[in-house]
Amino acid sequence: MVMMSFINPLGYLLFFCGVGYLIYTLVSGSIRPDATGKQKTAEFDATEDSGFILIFQPFYRILTPFVHRLPVPGYKRRVQSYVITAGLENQVTGDDIIGFQITVMLLFGIVGMVLSDSTVTITLSAAFGLVYPYLWLREKKTQRQERIKLSMPDVVDMLSLSVEAGLSFNAAVQKVCDIYRHDKDPFVVELYLMDQNIKLGRSRVEALKVMADRVDLMELDSFASILIQANKMGSSIADVLKSQADRMRSERFLKAEKIGAQASQKLLIPMMVFIFPIIFIVIFGPYLVKWITG
C-alpha cells in the first residue's frame, strides 16, 4: 500500500513532465528554421507521410545506444525492411521504430499507472504501447503496397506511350517522373529511385531488382522480372510495357468485379438481421395489434 501511494504521485509527475516536454518540442520544432538555412525544395518529392512518429523523435533517439545493443537481429532486419517498403527510410530507421516502441510502451505504462492501481491494467497498457508502433508500421507498408498496385497500370501505360513515341526506357522513366512530380505516387517514387540508381552506375537489371526487393510486392516483382527478361532477350520494351499495362488493367478490373460480388454477399447478413425484421413488423404489425385488441 505504501508502495502504491508512492507510485501514484511519481506516475503523475512523470506523466505531466512528459506532456510538458512534448508540448515544448512541438512548439519549438514548429518555429525552428531548417538546420541548413535553405528552403526544402527537393528535385523530386519522394517523402512519405510519417504521421506522428517524428513528434517523439527526441525521446526515442535517446534510446538509440540501447537499441543498438539489443540481441534481436532478425527482428531488426524485418522492421528495417518494413521501413523501406513503407517509404520512410529518409525519416526513420528500423532502430528508430524499435526505440519508438519502447518510448510508447513506457508512456502507456505511465498512463496506466496514473489511471489505475491494477497491475493487469498497467501491464496491458504497456504491452499495447509496445505492439502498436509495429502494427502502425506494418499498416503503412501494406497501404503503400496497395497504392503501388493500383497505380501501376496507368503509370506503365504512360511509360509504354513514351517509349512508343521514340524515347528510350530511361528517358521515358524520367518523363513519367516529371509528369507525376507532385502527385506523391509511390510507384513513380520507386521508378525515380530506380532511375537514380542507374545514374549512379548500376545496370538496369540491378536497378530493377533493387526496386522489386524494396517494394516486396508480387505484381512489381513480376513486372521487374519481365523487363529484365526482355532486356536480356533484346525484345521490344514498348511491346512488353504495352502488354503489361493491358494485363494489369484487366487484373484490376477483375479484382473490382470480385470485390463487388463479395459486397452483395456481405450485405446479406445485415439485411437478415436488421432489415427483414423491420419489414416483417411493418407488414404484419397492424394485423398483430388488431388480433391482440380483438
XYZ file of C-alpha atoms in Angstrom:
294
model
C 0.000 0.000 0.000
C 2.845 2.332 0.830
C 4.453 1.408 -2.472
C 1.307 2.286 -4.441
C 0.923 5.583 -2.583
C 4.450 6.444 -3.707
C 3.970 5.236 -7.298
C 0.822 7.277 -7.923
C 2.441 10.716 -7.311
C 5.515 9.554 -9.219
C 3.332 8.485 -12.134
C 1.557 11.849 -12.182
C 4.898 13.661 -12.076
C 6.402 11.650 -14.935
C 3.216 11.931 -16.995
C 2.936 15.712 -16.751
C 6.679 16.183 -17.273
C 6.430 14.105 -20.436
C 3.424 16.055 -21.711
C 5.167 19.349 -20.948
C 8.309 18.321 -22.791
C 6.217 17.101 -25.722
C 4.436 20.471 -25.983
C 7.790 22.254 -25.799
C 9.144 20.044 -28.588
C 6.135 20.721 -30.799
C 6.241 24.477 -30.288
C 9.992 24.828 -30.675
C 10.029 22.497 -33.676
C 7.330 24.471 -35.444
C 9.213 27.762 -35.219
C 12.743 26.455 -35.614
C 14.212 27.167 -39.075
C 15.716 24.451 -41.195
C 19.178 23.482 -40.000
C 20.691 24.205 -43.391
C 19.071 27.631 -43.601
C 17.656 26.707 -47.020
C 14.152 26.093 -48.178
C 13.462 22.395 -48.752
C 12.812 22.203 -52.482
C 13.899 18.707 -53.437
C 14.166 17.798 -57.086
C 11.542 15.118 -56.574
C 9.224 14.775 -53.595
C 9.806 11.149 -52.560
C 8.850 11.560 -48.901
C 6.005 9.560 -47.388
C 3.995 10.993 -44.535
C 5.444 9.590 -41.314
C 2.470 10.745 -39.248
C 3.026 11.434 -35.589
C 6.219 9.409 -35.142
C 8.620 12.348 -35.636
C 6.942 14.136 -32.718
C 8.516 11.560 -30.404
C 11.953 11.754 -32.037
C 13.672 13.473 -29.061
C 12.520 10.595 -26.846
C 13.358 7.539 -28.944
C 16.689 8.956 -30.161
C 17.836 8.888 -26.518
C 17.283 5.112 -26.592
C 19.332 4.553 -29.777
C 22.501 3.265 -27.984
C 20.358 0.800 -26.028
C 18.518 -0.355 -29.163
C 21.827 -0.956 -30.983
C 22.786 -3.480 -28.292
C 19.512 -5.447 -28.378
C 20.245 -9.057 -29.490
C 17.346 -9.279 -31.977
C 18.982 -9.104 -35.445
C 16.115 -10.885 -37.216
C 13.506 -8.524 -35.824
C 15.683 -5.511 -36.657
C 16.029 -6.666 -40.271
C 12.282 -7.178 -40.590
C 11.474 -3.748 -39.141
C 14.062 -2.102 -41.410
C 12.552 -3.809 -44.468
C 9.106 -2.552 -43.396
C 10.512 0.978 -43.084
C 11.925 0.793 -46.622
C 8.753 -0.675 -48.125
C 6.665 1.972 -46.350
C 8.863 4.679 -47.932
C 10.015 6.109 -44.596
C 13.760 5.419 -44.806
C 14.571 9.106 -45.306
C 12.947 9.948 -41.962
C 13.417 6.979 -39.633
C 15.399 3.762 -39.363
C 14.477 0.352 -38.048
C 16.257 1.156 -34.780
C 14.198 4.350 -34.515
C 10.999 2.304 -34.771
C 12.176 -0.069 -32.045
C 13.121 2.917 -29.878
C 9.685 4.367 -30.620
C 8.128 1.091 -29.456
C 9.977 1.321 -26.147
C 9.031 5.002 -25.773
C 5.322 4.367 -26.343
C 5.466 1.335 -24.045
C 6.844 3.497 -21.227
C 4.344 6.276 -21.953
C 1.349 3.927 -21.951
C 2.690 2.205 -18.849
C 2.827 5.559 -17.039
C -0.687 6.432 -18.229
C -1.922 3.050 -16.998
C -0.179 3.686 -13.686
C -1.873 7.080 -13.395
C -5.329 5.777 -14.261
C -5.298 2.571 -12.249
C -3.527 0.747 -9.432
C -4.169 -2.611 -11.099
C -1.043 -4.455 -12.193
C -3.018 -6.075 -15.017
C -4.124 -2.674 -16.388
C -0.590 -1.285 -16.237
C 0.844 -4.391 -17.924
C -1.780 -4.412 -20.689
C -1.279 -0.682 -21.305
C 2.488 -1.132 -21.616
C 2.046 -4.179 -23.875
C -0.310 -2.256 -26.165
C 2.197 0.601 -26.310
C 4.932 -1.846 -27.303
C 2.914 -3.524 -30.063
C 1.084 -0.504 -31.531
C 4.069 1.137 -33.370
C 4.862 -2.172 -35.083
C 1.237 -2.592 -36.187
C 1.208 1.037 -37.383
C 4.356 0.472 -39.466
C 3.007 -2.751 -40.953
C -0.224 -0.966 -41.910
C 1.770 1.854 -43.554
C 3.690 -0.759 -45.547
C 0.509 -2.530 -46.654
C -1.211 0.724 -47.630
C 1.743 1.806 -49.769
C 1.885 -1.583 -51.479
C -1.834 -1.299 -52.295
C -1.340 2.201 -53.703
C 1.504 0.931 -55.886
C -0.670 -1.939 -57.099
C -3.487 0.464 -58.033
C -1.269 2.973 -59.845
C 0.857 0.500 -61.807
C -1.474 0.056 -64.853
C -1.757 3.789 -65.570
C 1.922 4.550 -64.980
C 3.105 1.570 -67.048
C 0.715 2.651 -69.816
C 2.283 6.123 -69.727
C 5.732 4.513 -69.932
C 4.569 2.491 -72.930
C 3.267 5.585 -74.732
C 6.514 7.444 -74.044
C 8.646 4.596 -75.412
C 6.395 4.251 -78.477
C 6.846 7.992 -79.058
C 10.575 7.382 -79.525
C 12.049 7.844 -76.037
C 14.453 5.357 -74.528
C 13.322 3.458 -71.440
C 15.390 5.660 -69.107
C 14.149 8.842 -70.783
C 10.571 7.548 -70.545
C 11.014 6.933 -66.815
C 12.324 10.478 -66.360
C 9.403 11.851 -68.387
C 6.842 9.984 -66.281
C 8.536 11.122 -63.071
C 8.359 14.698 -64.323
C 4.638 14.354 -65.141
C 3.795 12.879 -61.724
C 6.298 15.043 -59.851
C 3.838 16.485 -57.312
C 1.403 13.555 -57.031
C 3.431 11.538 -54.493
C 2.553 8.383 -56.405
C 4.568 5.640 -54.637
C 5.176 3.656 -57.833
C 6.532 6.762 -59.555
C 8.732 7.348 -56.498
C 10.160 3.848 -56.908
C 10.760 4.479 -60.617
C 12.556 7.696 -59.712
C 14.783 5.866 -57.214
C 15.470 3.200 -59.847
C 16.486 5.917 -62.315
C 18.788 7.444 -59.699
C 20.463 4.061 -59.183
C 21.056 3.793 -62.935
C 22.576 7.280 -62.984
C 24.880 6.256 -60.130
C 26.325 3.468 -62.269
C 24.132 0.441 -61.687
C 22.845 -1.531 -64.641
C 19.153 -1.503 -65.483
C 18.866 -5.136 -64.368
C 20.374 -4.374 -60.953
C 18.207 -1.279 -60.512
C 15.041 -3.248 -61.341
C 15.992 -5.975 -58.853
C 16.619 -3.381 -56.134
C 13.221 -1.798 -56.829
C 11.464 -5.174 -56.616
C 13.253 -6.015 -53.349
C 12.370 -2.634 -51.844
C 8.641 -2.865 -52.519
C 8.240 -6.602 -51.816
C 5.115 -6.840 -53.980
C 4.325 -9.807 -56.215
C 2.951 -7.658 -59.059
C 6.012 -5.420 -59.111
C 8.345 -8.400 -58.824
C 6.656 -9.935 -61.873
C 6.889 -6.622 -63.755
C 10.604 -6.277 -62.968
C 11.307 -9.910 -63.941
C 9.605 -9.482 -67.326
C 11.549 -6.281 -68.038
C 14.804 -7.992 -67.043
C 13.992 -10.914 -69.346
C 13.119 -8.534 -72.201
C 16.392 -6.680 -71.641
C 18.372 -9.936 -71.836
C 16.486 -11.234 -74.891
C 16.612 -7.929 -76.737
C 12.818 -7.755 -77.046
C 10.935 -4.552 -77.756
C 10.450 -2.678 -74.475
C 7.443 -0.821 -75.927
C 5.591 -4.079 -76.702
C 6.424 -5.506 -73.280
C 5.221 -2.376 -71.487
C 2.011 -2.294 -73.538
C 1.182 -5.926 -72.800
C 1.996 -5.446 -69.113
C -0.244 -2.369 -68.883
C -3.142 -4.255 -70.528
C -2.665 -7.246 -68.227
C -2.526 -5.079 -65.091
C -5.634 -3.164 -66.127
C -7.529 -6.411 -66.743
C -6.452 -7.765 -63.350
C -7.570 -4.555 -61.651
C -10.969 -4.756 -63.380
C -11.412 -8.415 -62.397
C -10.476 -7.599 -58.808
C -13.055 -4.789 -58.732
C -15.695 -7.207 -60.057
C -14.743 -9.754 -57.395
C -14.992 -7.153 -54.616
C -18.395 -6.069 -55.959
C -19.639 -9.667 -55.944
C -18.384 -10.171 -52.391
C -20.106 -6.970 -51.250
C -23.552 -8.355 -52.098
C -22.814 -11.485 -50.061
C -21.585 -9.447 -47.103
C -24.787 -7.376 -47.166
C -26.919 -10.497 -46.809
C -26.365 -10.961 -43.051
C -27.098 -7.303 -42.091
C -30.251 -7.475 -44.233
C -31.416 -10.643 -42.496
C -30.621 -9.304 -39.027
C -31.850 -5.700 -39.333
C -33.931 -5.061 -42.460
C -36.077 -8.200 -42.773
C -37.371 -7.999 -39.159
C -38.368 -4.366 -39.742
C -40.206 -5.310 -42.947
C -41.923 -8.131 -41.067
C -43.028 -5.727 -38.312
C -44.276 -3.126 -40.803
C -46.309 -5.681 -42.782
C -47.660 -7.901 -40.041
C -47.559 -5.460 -37.093
C -51.003 -3.926 -37.733
C -52.603 -7.375 -38.077
C -50.951 -8.494 -34.837
C -52.166 -5.409 -32.959
C -55.678 -5.882 -34.364
C -55.676 -9.545 -33.348
C -54.488 -8.757 -29.786
C -57.016 -5.981 -29.258
C -59.778 -8.163 -30.650
